Coordinates of C-alpha atoms and ligand atoms in Angstrom, one line a residue:
M1 CA -18.9 23.7 -34.0
Y2 CA -19.2 20.1 -32.9
K3 CA -16.6 17.5 -33.7
Y4 CA -17.9 14.0 -34.2
L5 CA -15.1 12.1 -33.0
L6 CA -16.8 9.0 -32.0
T7 CA -19.0 7.6 -34.8
V8 CA -21.1 4.8 -34.9
S9 CA -18.6 2.7 -36.8
T10 CA -15.9 3.3 -34.2
I11 CA -18.6 1.6 -31.8
S12 CA -17.2 -1.9 -33.0
V13 CA -13.6 -0.6 -32.1
L14 CA -14.8 0.3 -28.5
L15 CA -16.5 -3.3 -28.3
F16 CA -13.1 -4.8 -28.9
M17 CA -11.4 -2.5 -26.4
F18 CA -13.8 -3.2 -23.8
S19 CA -14.2 -6.9 -24.4
C20 CA -12.1 -7.7 -21.4
C21 CA -12.0 -6.5 -18.1
N22 CA -8.1 -6.2 -18.0
S23 CA -6.9 -3.1 -19.8
D24 CA -3.9 -5.3 -21.0
A25 CA -6.0 -6.0 -24.0
L26 CA -6.2 -2.5 -25.0
P27 CA -4.6 -1.2 -27.9
E28 CA -1.1 0.5 -27.1
Y29 CA -2.3 4.1 -27.3
E30 CA -5.4 3.4 -25.1
T31 CA -3.1 1.9 -22.6
N32 CA -1.1 4.7 -22.4
K33 CA -4.3 6.9 -22.1
Q34 CA -5.1 4.7 -19.2
S35 CA -1.7 5.1 -17.2
Q36 CA -2.8 8.6 -16.5
H37 CA -3.0 9.0 -12.9
N38 CA -6.7 10.0 -12.9
H39 CA -8.3 7.4 -15.3
D40 CA -11.0 5.4 -13.9
F41 CA -10.3 1.9 -14.9
H42 CA -13.7 0.7 -13.3
S43 CA -16.2 2.5 -15.5
Y44 CA -16.8 2.2 -19.4
A45 CA -18.3 5.6 -19.3
N46 CA -17.1 8.4 -21.8
T47 CA -17.6 11.3 -19.4
S48 CA -14.9 13.5 -21.1
Q49 CA -17.0 13.4 -24.2
V50 CA -20.6 13.1 -23.0
R51 CA -21.6 13.2 -19.5
T52 CA -24.7 13.1 -17.2
R53 CA -25.5 16.4 -15.4
H54 CA -28.6 15.2 -13.8
L55 CA -30.6 12.0 -13.4
H56 CA -34.5 11.5 -13.0
L57 CA -35.5 8.2 -11.9
D58 CA -39.3 7.0 -12.6
I59 CA -39.3 3.6 -11.0
E60 CA -41.5 1.1 -9.5
V61 CA -40.5 -1.4 -6.9
D62 CA -42.3 -4.7 -7.3
F63 CA -41.8 -7.4 -4.5
N64 CA -43.5 -10.0 -6.3
S65 CA -41.3 -10.2 -9.3
K66 CA -38.4 -8.8 -7.3
T67 CA -37.8 -6.3 -9.9
I68 CA -37.1 -2.5 -10.1
S69 CA -38.5 -1.1 -13.2
G70 CA -38.8 2.1 -15.1
I71 CA -37.1 5.0 -16.6
A72 CA -33.7 6.4 -15.9
S73 CA -33.6 10.0 -17.7
H74 CA -30.1 11.6 -18.1
T75 CA -29.7 15.3 -18.8
L76 CA -26.5 15.4 -20.8
E77 CA -23.7 17.8 -21.3
N78 CA -22.2 16.8 -24.8
M79 CA -18.9 17.9 -25.8
G80 CA -19.9 17.4 -29.3
F81 CA -20.1 13.5 -29.9
D82 CA -22.7 11.2 -31.2
T83 CA -22.2 8.3 -28.7
V84 CA -22.8 8.5 -24.9
I85 CA -21.5 5.4 -23.0
F86 CA -23.1 4.2 -19.7
D87 CA -22.3 1.3 -17.4
I88 CA -24.6 -1.3 -16.6
K89 CA -24.5 -4.8 -15.1
A90 CA -27.2 -7.4 -15.0
L91 CA -29.9 -5.1 -16.3
D92 CA -32.5 -5.6 -19.1
I93 CA -32.6 -2.4 -21.4
H94 CA -36.1 -2.4 -23.1
K95 CA -35.8 0.9 -25.2
I96 CA -34.0 4.1 -25.3
T97 CA -35.8 7.3 -26.3
L98 CA -34.5 10.8 -26.9
D99 CA -35.9 14.1 -25.4
S100 CA -39.0 12.7 -24.2
P101 CA -39.9 9.3 -22.4
N102 CA -42.3 8.7 -25.3
G103 CA -40.0 10.2 -27.9
E104 CA -38.0 8.8 -30.8
E105 CA -36.2 5.6 -30.1
T106 CA -32.5 5.6 -30.7
Y107 CA -29.9 3.1 -31.5
F108 CA -28.0 1.2 -28.8
K109 CA -25.7 -1.5 -28.3
T110 CA -24.1 -3.4 -25.4
G111 CA -20.4 -4.5 -24.9
T112 CA -19.4 -7.8 -23.8
H113 CA -20.0 -8.7 -20.3
C114 CA -17.2 -8.4 -17.5
N115 CA -17.8 -10.2 -14.2
T116 CA -16.6 -7.2 -12.2
L117 CA -17.4 -4.2 -14.5
G118 CA -20.6 -5.4 -16.2
Q119 CA -21.1 -3.8 -19.6
A120 CA -20.9 -1.0 -21.6
L121 CA -24.1 0.6 -22.9
Y122 CA -23.5 2.5 -26.1
V123 CA -26.1 5.0 -27.1
H124 CA -26.5 6.9 -30.3
V125 CA -27.3 10.7 -29.7
K126 CA -27.4 14.0 -31.5
P127 CA -25.3 16.6 -30.5
S128 CA -28.5 18.6 -29.7
T129 CA -29.8 15.6 -27.8
K130 CA -30.7 16.9 -24.0
I131 CA -32.2 14.0 -22.4
V132 CA -31.6 10.3 -22.9
H133 CA -34.5 8.1 -21.5
I134 CA -33.4 4.6 -20.7
H135 CA -36.3 2.0 -20.0
Y136 CA -35.1 -0.7 -18.2
S137 CA -35.5 -3.3 -15.4
T138 CA -33.5 -4.9 -12.9
T139 CA -32.8 -8.7 -12.9
E140 CA -32.2 -11.4 -10.3
N141 CA -28.5 -10.8 -10.6
S142 CA -28.5 -6.8 -9.7
E143 CA -26.1 -7.3 -7.2
A144 CA -26.7 -3.7 -5.3
I145 CA -30.1 -4.8 -4.5
D146 CA -31.1 -7.0 -1.4
W147 CA -34.8 -8.2 -1.3
L148 CA -35.5 -9.4 2.2
S149 CA -38.4 -11.7 3.0
P150 CA -40.2 -10.7 6.1
N151 CA -38.5 -13.2 8.4
L152 CA -35.4 -11.2 7.7
T153 CA -36.7 -8.2 9.2
A154 CA -37.2 -7.3 13.0
G155 CA -40.9 -6.9 12.4
K156 CA -41.3 -10.1 10.5
E157 CA -44.5 -9.0 8.7
H158 CA -43.2 -7.0 5.8
P159 CA -40.6 -7.4 3.0
F160 CA -37.6 -4.9 2.9
L161 CA -35.4 -3.7 0.3
Y162 CA -32.0 -1.9 0.3
T163 CA -29.4 -1.0 -2.3
Q164 CA -25.7 -0.6 -1.7
G165 CA -24.1 1.4 -4.5
E166 CA -20.2 1.5 -3.3
A167 CA -18.1 0.9 -5.0
I168 CA -19.5 -0.3 -8.4
L169 CA -22.7 -1.7 -8.0
T170 CA -25.0 1.2 -8.6
R171 CA -24.8 -0.1 -12.3
S172 CA -26.6 -3.0 -11.4
W173 CA -29.7 -1.2 -10.4
I174 CA -29.5 2.1 -12.6
P175 CA -28.1 2.3 -15.8
L176 CA -25.5 5.4 -15.6
Q177 CA -22.0 6.4 -15.8
D178 CA -20.8 4.7 -12.7
T179 CA -17.6 6.7 -11.9
P180 CA -16.9 8.6 -8.8
S181 CA -15.0 11.2 -11.1
N182 CA -18.5 12.4 -12.4
R183 CA -21.0 14.3 -10.1
I184 CA -24.6 14.7 -10.8
T185 CA -27.7 15.8 -9.3
Y186 CA -30.6 13.5 -8.9
S187 CA -34.4 13.2 -8.4
A188 CA -36.6 10.3 -8.3
Q189 CA -40.2 9.1 -8.3
V190 CA -40.7 5.9 -6.5
K191 CA -43.9 3.7 -6.5
V192 CA -43.8 0.9 -3.6
P193 CA -46.5 -1.2 -2.1
K194 CA -48.8 1.3 0.0
E195 CA -48.1 -0.1 3.2
L196 CA -44.4 0.4 2.8
M197 CA -42.2 3.6 2.8
A198 CA -39.4 4.6 0.5
V199 CA -36.4 6.7 1.5
M200 CA -33.3 7.6 -0.5
S201 CA -29.9 9.4 -0.4
A202 CA -32.2 12.6 -0.8
T203 CA -35.1 14.7 0.6
N204 CA -37.1 12.2 2.4
P205 CA -40.6 11.6 3.6
Q206 CA -41.2 11.6 7.5
E207 CA -44.4 9.6 7.1
K208 CA -45.9 6.9 4.6
N209 CA -48.5 8.1 2.2
A210 CA -51.7 6.4 1.0
T211 CA -50.4 6.3 -2.6
G212 CA -47.2 4.4 -2.3
I213 CA -45.8 7.1 -4.5
Y214 CA -42.6 9.2 -3.2
S215 CA -40.6 11.9 -4.6
F216 CA -37.1 12.7 -4.0
E217 CA -34.5 15.4 -4.7
M218 CA -30.6 15.4 -4.2
K219 CA -29.8 19.0 -5.3
Q220 CA -26.2 18.9 -4.4
S221 CA -24.0 17.2 -6.9
I222 CA -22.7 13.6 -5.9
P223 CA -21.0 10.6 -7.1
S224 CA -23.0 7.6 -8.5
Y225 CA -21.9 5.4 -5.6
L226 CA -24.1 7.5 -3.4
I227 CA -27.4 7.1 -4.9
A228 CA -29.2 4.7 -2.6
L229 CA -32.8 3.4 -2.0
A230 CA -34.6 1.6 0.8
V231 CA -38.2 0.2 1.0
G232 CA -39.7 -1.2 4.0
D233 CA -42.0 -0.8 7.1
I234 CA -40.1 2.1 8.7
E235 CA -41.1 4.9 10.6
Y236 CA -39.3 8.3 11.6
R237 CA -38.3 9.8 14.7
A238 CA -36.6 13.3 15.2
L239 CA -33.5 13.6 17.3
G240 CA -32.6 17.0 16.8
T241 CA -33.7 19.9 14.5
N242 CA -32.0 18.5 11.4
S243 CA -31.4 14.8 12.5
G244 CA -33.2 11.7 13.2
I245 CA -33.7 8.1 12.8
Y246 CA -35.7 5.8 10.4
A247 CA -36.3 2.2 11.6
E248 CA -38.6 -0.6 11.7
P249 CA -41.4 0.1 14.4
V250 CA -39.9 -2.5 16.8
L251 CA -36.5 -1.1 16.7
I252 CA -37.1 2.6 16.8
D253 CA -37.0 3.2 20.6
K254 CA -33.8 1.3 20.8
A255 CA -32.2 3.1 18.1
V256 CA -33.4 6.5 19.5
Y257 CA -31.8 5.6 22.8
E258 CA -28.5 4.4 21.1
F259 CA -28.0 7.4 18.8
A260 CA -29.0 10.1 21.2
D261 CA -25.9 11.9 21.2
M262 CA -26.1 12.6 17.3
P263 CA -27.1 16.1 17.1
K264 CA -24.0 17.0 19.4
M265 CA -22.1 15.1 17.1
I266 CA -22.9 17.1 14.1
E267 CA -22.2 20.3 16.0
T268 CA -19.0 18.9 16.9
A269 CA -18.1 18.0 13.3
E270 CA -19.0 21.4 12.1
N271 CA -16.9 23.0 14.7
L272 CA -13.8 20.9 13.6
Y273 CA -14.0 21.4 9.8
G274 CA -16.8 23.5 8.6
P275 CA -20.6 23.7 8.0
Y276 CA -22.3 20.6 7.2
K277 CA -23.5 21.0 3.3
W278 CA -26.4 18.4 3.2
E279 CA -29.2 20.1 5.4
R280 CA -30.3 17.0 7.1
Y281 CA -28.3 14.3 8.5
D282 CA -30.6 10.9 9.3
V283 CA -29.9 7.3 9.9
L284 CA -31.5 4.4 8.5
V285 CA -31.4 1.3 10.7
L286 CA -31.3 -1.6 8.3
P287 CA -32.0 -5.4 8.8
P288 CA -28.9 -7.3 10.0
A289 CA -28.3 -8.6 6.4
F290 CA -26.8 -5.4 5.6
P291 CA -23.1 -6.1 4.5
F292 CA -21.6 -3.2 6.1
G293 CA -21.5 -1.4 9.5
G294 CA -22.4 1.7 7.8
M295 CA -22.8 3.5 4.5
E296 CA -22.3 7.2 4.1
N297 CA -25.6 7.6 1.8
P298 CA -25.6 11.5 1.7
R299 CA -28.7 12.9 4.1
L300 CA -29.2 9.3 5.2
T301 CA -26.5 7.0 6.7
F302 CA -27.5 3.3 6.1
A303 CA -26.4 1.4 9.4
T304 CA -26.3 -2.0 10.6
P305 CA -28.5 -3.1 13.6
T306 CA -25.6 -4.5 15.1
I307 CA -24.4 -1.5 16.5
L308 CA -27.6 -1.1 18.8
A309 CA -25.5 -2.5 21.7
G310 CA -27.7 -1.1 24.4
D311 CA -24.9 0.8 26.0
R312 CA -24.1 3.4 23.1
S313 CA -20.5 2.0 22.8
L314 CA -20.5 1.6 19.0
I315 CA -21.6 5.1 18.3
S316 CA -18.1 5.8 16.7
L317 CA -19.6 4.2 13.5
I318 CA -22.0 7.2 13.3
A319 CA -19.1 9.5 13.8
H320 CA -17.4 7.8 10.8
E321 CA -20.5 8.0 8.4
L322 CA -21.0 11.4 9.7
A323 CA -17.5 12.4 8.8
H324 CA -18.0 11.1 5.3
S325 CA -20.4 14.0 4.8
W326 CA -17.1 16.0 4.3
S327 CA -14.6 13.4 3.3
G328 CA -16.0 11.4 0.6
N329 CA -19.3 13.0 -0.1
L330 CA -18.1 16.6 -0.4
V331 CA -14.6 15.7 -1.4
T332 CA -14.6 12.6 -3.4
N333 CA -12.0 10.2 -4.5
A334 CA -11.7 10.4 -8.3
T335 CA -10.9 6.9 -8.7
W336 CA -10.9 3.6 -6.5
D337 CA -7.2 3.6 -6.6
D338 CA -7.6 6.9 -4.4
F339 CA -10.0 5.3 -1.9
W340 CA -7.8 6.2 0.9
L341 CA -8.8 9.8 0.4
N342 CA -12.1 8.8 1.2
E343 CA -11.5 6.6 4.1
G344 CA -8.2 7.6 5.9
F345 CA -9.8 11.0 6.1
T346 CA -12.8 9.8 7.4
V347 CA -11.2 7.5 10.1
Y348 CA -9.1 10.6 11.1
F349 CA -12.0 12.7 11.2
E350 CA -14.2 10.2 13.2
S351 CA -11.5 9.8 15.8
R352 CA -11.4 13.7 16.3
I353 CA -14.9 13.8 16.8
M354 CA -14.8 10.9 19.3
E355 CA -12.0 12.7 21.0
A356 CA -13.8 15.9 21.2
L357 CA -17.2 14.3 22.6
Y358 CA -15.7 11.3 24.7
G359 CA -12.1 12.4 25.5
K360 CA -8.8 11.2 24.4
E361 CA -8.8 7.9 26.5
V362 CA -11.8 6.8 24.6
S363 CA -10.6 7.9 21.0
E364 CA -7.2 6.1 21.7
M365 CA -8.6 3.0 22.6
L366 CA -10.6 3.1 19.4
T367 CA -7.8 4.0 17.4
L368 CA -5.5 1.4 18.9
I369 CA -7.9 -1.4 18.3
E370 CA -7.8 -0.3 14.4
Y371 CA -4.0 0.1 14.5
Q372 CA -3.7 -3.8 15.8
E373 CA -5.8 -4.7 12.7
L374 CA -3.6 -2.7 10.3
V375 CA -0.5 -4.5 11.7
A376 CA -2.1 -8.0 11.3
E377 CA -3.4 -7.0 7.7
N378 CA -0.4 -5.4 6.7
E379 CA 1.6 -8.5 7.3
E380 CA -0.9 -10.7 5.5
I381 CA -0.9 -8.4 2.4
Q382 CA 2.9 -8.2 2.3
K383 CA 2.6 -12.1 1.9
S384 CA 0.0 -12.0 -0.4
Q385 CA -0.2 -11.8 -4.4
Y386 CA -0.5 -8.1 -4.2
P387 CA 2.0 -6.8 -1.9
E388 CA 1.7 -3.3 -3.3
D389 CA -1.7 -3.2 -1.5
T390 CA -0.1 -2.0 1.3
H391 CA 0.6 1.4 -0.6
L392 CA -1.9 4.1 0.1
K393 CA -2.3 4.9 -3.6
L394 CA -3.6 1.6 -5.1
S395 CA -3.4 0.0 -8.6
L396 CA -6.7 -2.0 -8.8
D397 CA -6.8 -2.1 -12.9
G398 CA -8.3 -5.3 -13.8
R399 CA -9.5 -6.3 -10.3
D400 CA -12.7 -5.6 -8.1
P401 CA -12.3 -2.2 -6.4
D402 CA -13.6 -4.1 -3.5
E403 CA -10.0 -5.4 -3.0
G404 CA -8.9 -1.9 -1.9
M405 CA -11.3 -2.2 1.1
T406 CA -8.6 -3.1 3.6
S407 CA -7.4 -1.3 6.8
V408 CA -4.5 0.4 4.6
A409 CA -6.9 2.8 3.3
Y410 CA -8.6 3.2 6.5
V411 CA -6.0 3.0 9.2
K412 CA -2.6 3.7 7.5
G413 CA -4.5 6.6 5.7
A414 CA -5.6 7.9 9.1
F415 CA -2.1 7.6 10.6
F416 CA -0.7 9.2 7.8
L417 CA -2.9 12.3 8.6
M418 CA -2.2 12.0 12.4
T419 CA 1.6 11.7 11.7
L420 CA 1.4 15.0 9.7
E421 CA -0.7 16.6 12.5
D422 CA 2.2 15.7 14.9
V423 CA 4.8 17.4 12.8
V424 CA 3.1 20.7 11.9
G425 CA 0.9 20.8 14.9
R426 CA -3.0 20.6 15.5
A427 CA -3.7 24.2 14.9
K428 CA -2.2 24.3 11.5
F429 CA -3.2 20.9 10.5
D430 CA -6.7 21.7 11.4
E431 CA -6.8 24.7 9.2
F432 CA -5.2 22.6 6.5
V433 CA -8.0 20.2 6.4
K434 CA -10.6 22.7 6.8
N435 CA -9.3 24.6 3.8
Y436 CA -8.9 21.3 1.9
F437 CA -12.8 20.6 2.3
E438 CA -13.7 24.1 1.5
T439 CA -11.4 24.3 -1.5
H440 CA -12.4 21.2 -3.1
Q441 CA -16.1 21.0 -2.1
F442 CA -18.4 19.1 -4.5
N443 CA -15.3 18.2 -6.4
T444 CA -13.5 14.9 -7.0
L445 CA -9.7 14.5 -6.3
T446 CA -6.8 12.1 -7.1
T447 CA -4.2 11.5 -4.6
E448 CA -1.9 13.4 -6.8
D449 CA -4.0 16.2 -6.6
F450 CA -4.0 15.9 -2.7
V451 CA -0.3 15.8 -2.6
N452 CA 0.0 19.0 -4.8
F453 CA -2.3 20.7 -2.5
L454 CA -0.6 19.4 0.6
N455 CA 2.9 20.7 -0.5
K456 CA 1.5 24.1 -1.8
T457 CA -0.6 25.0 1.2
L458 CA 0.9 23.3 4.2
L459 CA 4.4 21.7 3.7
I460 CA 6.2 24.4 1.6
P461 CA 4.7 27.5 3.4
N462 CA 6.0 26.2 6.8
N463 CA 9.1 24.8 5.4
I464 CA 8.4 21.4 6.5
K465 CA 10.0 18.2 5.2
F466 CA 7.8 15.2 5.4
N467 CA 8.2 11.6 3.9
T468 CA 4.8 11.9 1.7
D469 CA 5.9 9.6 -0.9
A470 CA 6.9 6.8 1.6
W471 CA 3.6 7.0 2.9
I472 CA 1.7 7.2 -0.1
Y473 CA 3.7 5.3 -2.7
G474 CA 5.7 3.0 -0.2
P475 CA 4.9 -0.3 1.6
G476 CA 3.8 -1.0 5.2
I477 CA 3.8 1.5 8.1
P478 CA 6.6 4.0 8.0
S479 CA 8.8 4.3 11.1
N480 CA 7.8 7.8 11.7
C481 CA 4.1 6.7 12.4
R482 CA 2.7 8.1 15.5
T483 CA 2.6 5.8 18.4
I484 CA -0.4 5.4 20.7
T485 CA -0.6 3.9 24.2
S486 CA -3.5 3.4 26.2
N487 CA -3.4 3.2 30.1
R488 CA -7.0 1.5 30.2
F489 CA -5.4 -1.0 27.6
N490 CA -2.3 -1.5 30.0
L491 CA -4.8 -2.4 32.8
V492 CA -6.7 -4.8 30.7
D493 CA -3.3 -6.4 29.7
D494 CA -2.6 -6.8 33.4
R495 CA -6.0 -8.8 33.8
V496 CA -4.9 -11.1 31.1
N497 CA -1.6 -11.6 32.6
E498 CA -3.3 -12.6 35.9
F499 CA -5.6 -15.0 34.1
V500 CA -3.0 -16.6 32.0
N501 CA -0.9 -17.2 35.0
G502 CA -3.7 -19.2 36.7
K503 CA -6.0 -16.7 38.5
K504 CA -9.6 -17.7 38.1
A505 CA -12.0 -15.8 35.9
T506 CA -14.2 -15.2 38.8
D507 CA -11.3 -13.7 40.9
L508 CA -10.2 -11.2 38.3
G509 CA -12.4 -8.5 39.9
I510 CA -14.2 -7.4 36.6
K511 CA -17.8 -7.6 35.6
R512 CA -19.2 -7.1 32.2
S513 CA -20.3 -3.8 32.7
D514 CA -17.0 -2.7 34.1
W515 CA -15.2 -2.4 30.5
I516 CA -16.7 -0.6 27.2
T517 CA -16.8 -2.7 24.0
Q518 CA -13.2 -1.9 22.9
E519 CA -11.7 -3.3 26.2
W520 CA -13.4 -6.4 26.0
M521 CA -12.2 -6.8 22.5
H522 CA -8.6 -6.0 23.7
F523 CA -9.0 -8.5 26.5
I524 CA -9.9 -11.2 24.0
R525 CA -7.2 -10.4 21.2
Q526 CA -4.7 -10.4 24.1
L527 CA -5.5 -14.2 25.0
P528 CA -2.6 -16.5 24.0
S529 CA -3.2 -18.7 20.9
D530 CA -2.6 -21.9 22.9
I531 CA -5.1 -21.2 25.7
P532 CA -6.7 -24.5 26.7
V533 CA -10.3 -24.9 26.0
A534 CA -11.2 -25.4 29.8
R535 CA -10.0 -21.9 30.4
L536 CA -12.1 -20.5 27.6
K537 CA -15.1 -22.4 29.1
E538 CA -14.2 -20.8 32.4
L539 CA -14.5 -17.2 30.9
D540 CA -17.6 -18.2 29.2
A541 CA -19.1 -19.3 32.6
A542 CA -17.9 -16.0 34.2
F543 CA -18.9 -13.6 31.4
N544 CA -21.1 -15.4 28.9
L545 CA -18.9 -13.8 25.9
K546 CA -20.4 -16.5 23.4
G547 CA -23.9 -15.2 24.2
W548 CA -23.3 -11.6 25.0
G549 CA -25.5 -10.0 22.1
N550 CA -22.8 -7.4 21.1
A551 CA -21.4 -8.5 17.8
E552 CA -17.9 -6.9 18.0
I553 CA -17.4 -8.8 21.4
M554 CA -18.9 -12.1 20.0
T555 CA -16.8 -12.0 16.7
E556 CA -13.7 -11.7 18.6
W557 CA -14.7 -14.5 20.9
F558 CA -15.7 -16.9 18.0
L559 CA -12.2 -16.4 16.4
V560 CA -10.5 -17.3 19.6
G561 CA -12.7 -20.2 20.3
I562 CA -12.5 -21.6 16.6
A563 CA -8.6 -21.5 16.9
A564 CA -8.7 -23.2 20.2
G565 CA -10.9 -26.0 19.1
Y566 CA -13.8 -24.8 21.5
T567 CA -16.8 -26.2 20.0
D568 CA -19.4 -25.3 22.6
I569 CA -19.7 -22.0 20.9
R570 CA -21.2 -23.5 17.8
P571 CA -25.0 -22.9 18.6
E572 CA -24.4 -19.2 19.2
M573 CA -22.1 -18.9 16.3
E574 CA -24.7 -20.8 13.9
R575 CA -27.5 -18.3 15.2
F576 CA -25.1 -15.4 14.6
L577 CA -24.1 -16.6 11.1
M578 CA -27.7 -17.1 10.2
A579 CA -28.7 -13.6 11.4
V580 CA -25.9 -11.3 10.7
G581 CA -24.7 -10.6 7.2
R582 CA -22.2 -7.9 8.1
R583 CA -19.0 -8.9 6.1
K584 CA -16.5 -7.4 8.5
F585 CA -17.6 -10.1 11.2
I586 CA -18.7 -13.3 8.9
A587 CA -15.7 -13.3 6.6
P588 CA -13.1 -13.6 9.4
I589 CA -15.2 -16.3 11.0
Y590 CA -15.7 -18.4 8.0
T591 CA -11.9 -17.9 7.0
A592 CA -11.2 -19.3 10.5
L593 CA -13.5 -22.1 10.3
S594 CA -12.1 -23.2 6.7
R595 CA -8.7 -23.9 8.6
T596 CA -9.5 -27.4 9.5
A597 CA -11.3 -29.9 7.6
E598 CA -13.9 -30.5 10.4
N599 CA -14.9 -27.1 11.0
K600 CA -15.2 -26.4 7.3
I601 CA -17.8 -29.1 7.0
W602 CA -19.5 -27.5 9.8
A603 CA -19.3 -24.1 8.1
K604 CA -20.4 -25.2 4.7
N605 CA -23.3 -26.7 6.2
V606 CA -24.5 -23.7 8.0
Y607 CA -23.5 -21.6 5.2
Q608 CA -26.0 -23.3 3.0
H609 CA -28.9 -22.1 5.2
A610 CA -27.3 -18.6 5.7
R611 CA -26.3 -17.8 2.3
P612 CA -30.0 -16.6 1.2
N613 CA -30.0 -14.3 4.1
Y614 CA -26.7 -12.5 2.8
H615 CA -26.4 -9.6 0.3
A616 CA -24.3 -10.3 -2.8
V617 CA -21.3 -8.2 -1.2
S618 CA -21.2 -10.8 1.5
F619 CA -22.1 -14.0 -0.2
N620 CA -19.6 -13.3 -3.0
T621 CA -16.7 -12.9 -0.3
I622 CA -17.9 -16.1 1.4
D623 CA -18.2 -18.1 -1.8
A624 CA -14.5 -17.4 -2.4
I625 CA -13.5 -18.5 1.3
L626 CA -15.4 -21.7 1.3
N627 CA -15.0 -22.3 -2.6
Ligands
LIG701 N1 -17.9 3.8 2.6 C1 -17.8 2.6 3.7 C2 -18.4 1.3 3.2 C3 -17.8 0.8 1.8 C4 -16.7 1.0 1.5 C5 -18.8 0.0 1.2 C6 -16.2 0.3 0.2 C7 -18.4 -0.4 -0.1 C8 -17.2 -0.3 -0.7 C9 -18.1 3.1 5.1 O1 -18.2 4.3 5.5 C10 -17.5 2.2 5.9 O2 -16.3 2.5 6.0 N2 -18.0 1.5 6.9 C11 -17.4 0.7 7.8 C12 -17.4 1.3 9.3 C13 -16.4 1.9 9.8 C14 -16.8 2.5 11.2 C15 -15.1 1.5 9.5 C16 -17.8 -0.7 8.0 O3 -19.0 -1.0 7.4 O4 -17.3 -1.5 8.5
LIG702 ZN1 -16.0 5.0 5.6

């Protein structure tokens, strides 16, 4: 017997409930319900009543009109309700049919638009309805999609498109229940211009085909933020038996060289925490506009070309995205308040891969660089409007989940796990982590679920007391945090001291190739804030830091230069800001520039030209910085 708890007449009540992004406006009983620890504040979907089990996309990508249009077909599991609620943002819904694409049209309604969440899409269904077909197209405000003109690609001849779903942008290119707490399988048929190839977070082609029509399948269940598409003039090159690279033809050799260790990395990861469950692991190198370093789309990591340093020194990013194949993709945060479960575990796992492959000396330098960022950001957050953002468990209700993307989730999360490891010992801890992935595979988890599992399987059986609550629900960095030192960084510190005490840059006895990227980053970070411009010029003359070509080093250098009033860096910095859209680099640069009136004018002028080159994730952030 079905119960029709949600009738069409209750739709107007729902409309009222969701008319605002903030749940403050909800009736009291609804607020109570939302205070449950596992409620996803960032989705309108009623997945506990009706949920999608499988999604099929039949879409066409049109570079002329810059739209994706077609049908999103949802195979439902219905607990006996007559309305299914999807998330949409900046989508045109043409019509909705039941059970067959050309079938009977059904009644639907959209809720009020919210800047962060978009809108609820209410669709009337029958309890017997198996499939809902949503006929739709994207709009120019579909924020997930980046339409790149040929001049923004490496080859300069063909346009390029990629999508970025995490955290809640998938709803801007596909109408769906956009909550990580619901896992679905998906398939797709995608039509693209004949001279281009399409790839997704699914089974992928390895060659272009003459029709421009590509079919995809993702048989393992995934959260919606991991659905991704890219279209461009790309080619495939194998690295190992189950891994390879997709990149534009002019970049492929460089990428193959840079990522040569990928097969070894997969093996290392499996040796640590169990079998890789996604069959293939490939990496797609995107144009530099990509707003992130990497995105762990299953079977196909999307990566920035700024890690093609030429010396394999930024390969830890691949270790990170690969690690997400376990933490995040296999075991997923149930809500964005639990984001540290995805990222903290991944940074921990990443550093274990790096240690196993390249030794402790290297992995500790990487971790120290991140720790420095955590210390700085922790201080900043404590002074901000949301000091509780230094807790691992977040409270992002009414806010953009993007705001949880700080080094707290990443680095404090990882240090929590490292500290636990120190207390229980590596052997026991590794067994625990392996068991955690195994037990929760293809599931979603809240922080509270994690704490229960930790207590039950690790702390109680071993009779160990640990300040878990302080780490998860408390501020800042707890005092029992693992401390890390690096001899190689100490040697870098010695060079900094010599330089600060007057030694000439050319007498330091170092050349560019003596240090890896992280040692140079450390060197630049340790320079005193009141360093005279003449001394920065001296370093540039010796090492050409401003024109290095390595985005990590250049960004550190620009930040020091801006603070010191070293304006010679401007031509290089302008070129960098025009070409690179990775938010981790450009946001700090624009922030530093906005601190003086004169720099801000210069920055705004550059930004005017650079903004069209950026993905919405980045330009939304920079808009706010430069208002
Ligand atoms: N999953 C993240 C990227 C992300 C997080 C996108 C939240 C949107 C919302 C990805 O795995 C990541 O962490 N990327 C980092 C790389 C890294 C080595 C820490 C990045 O892009 O900088
Ligand atoms: Zn990550």
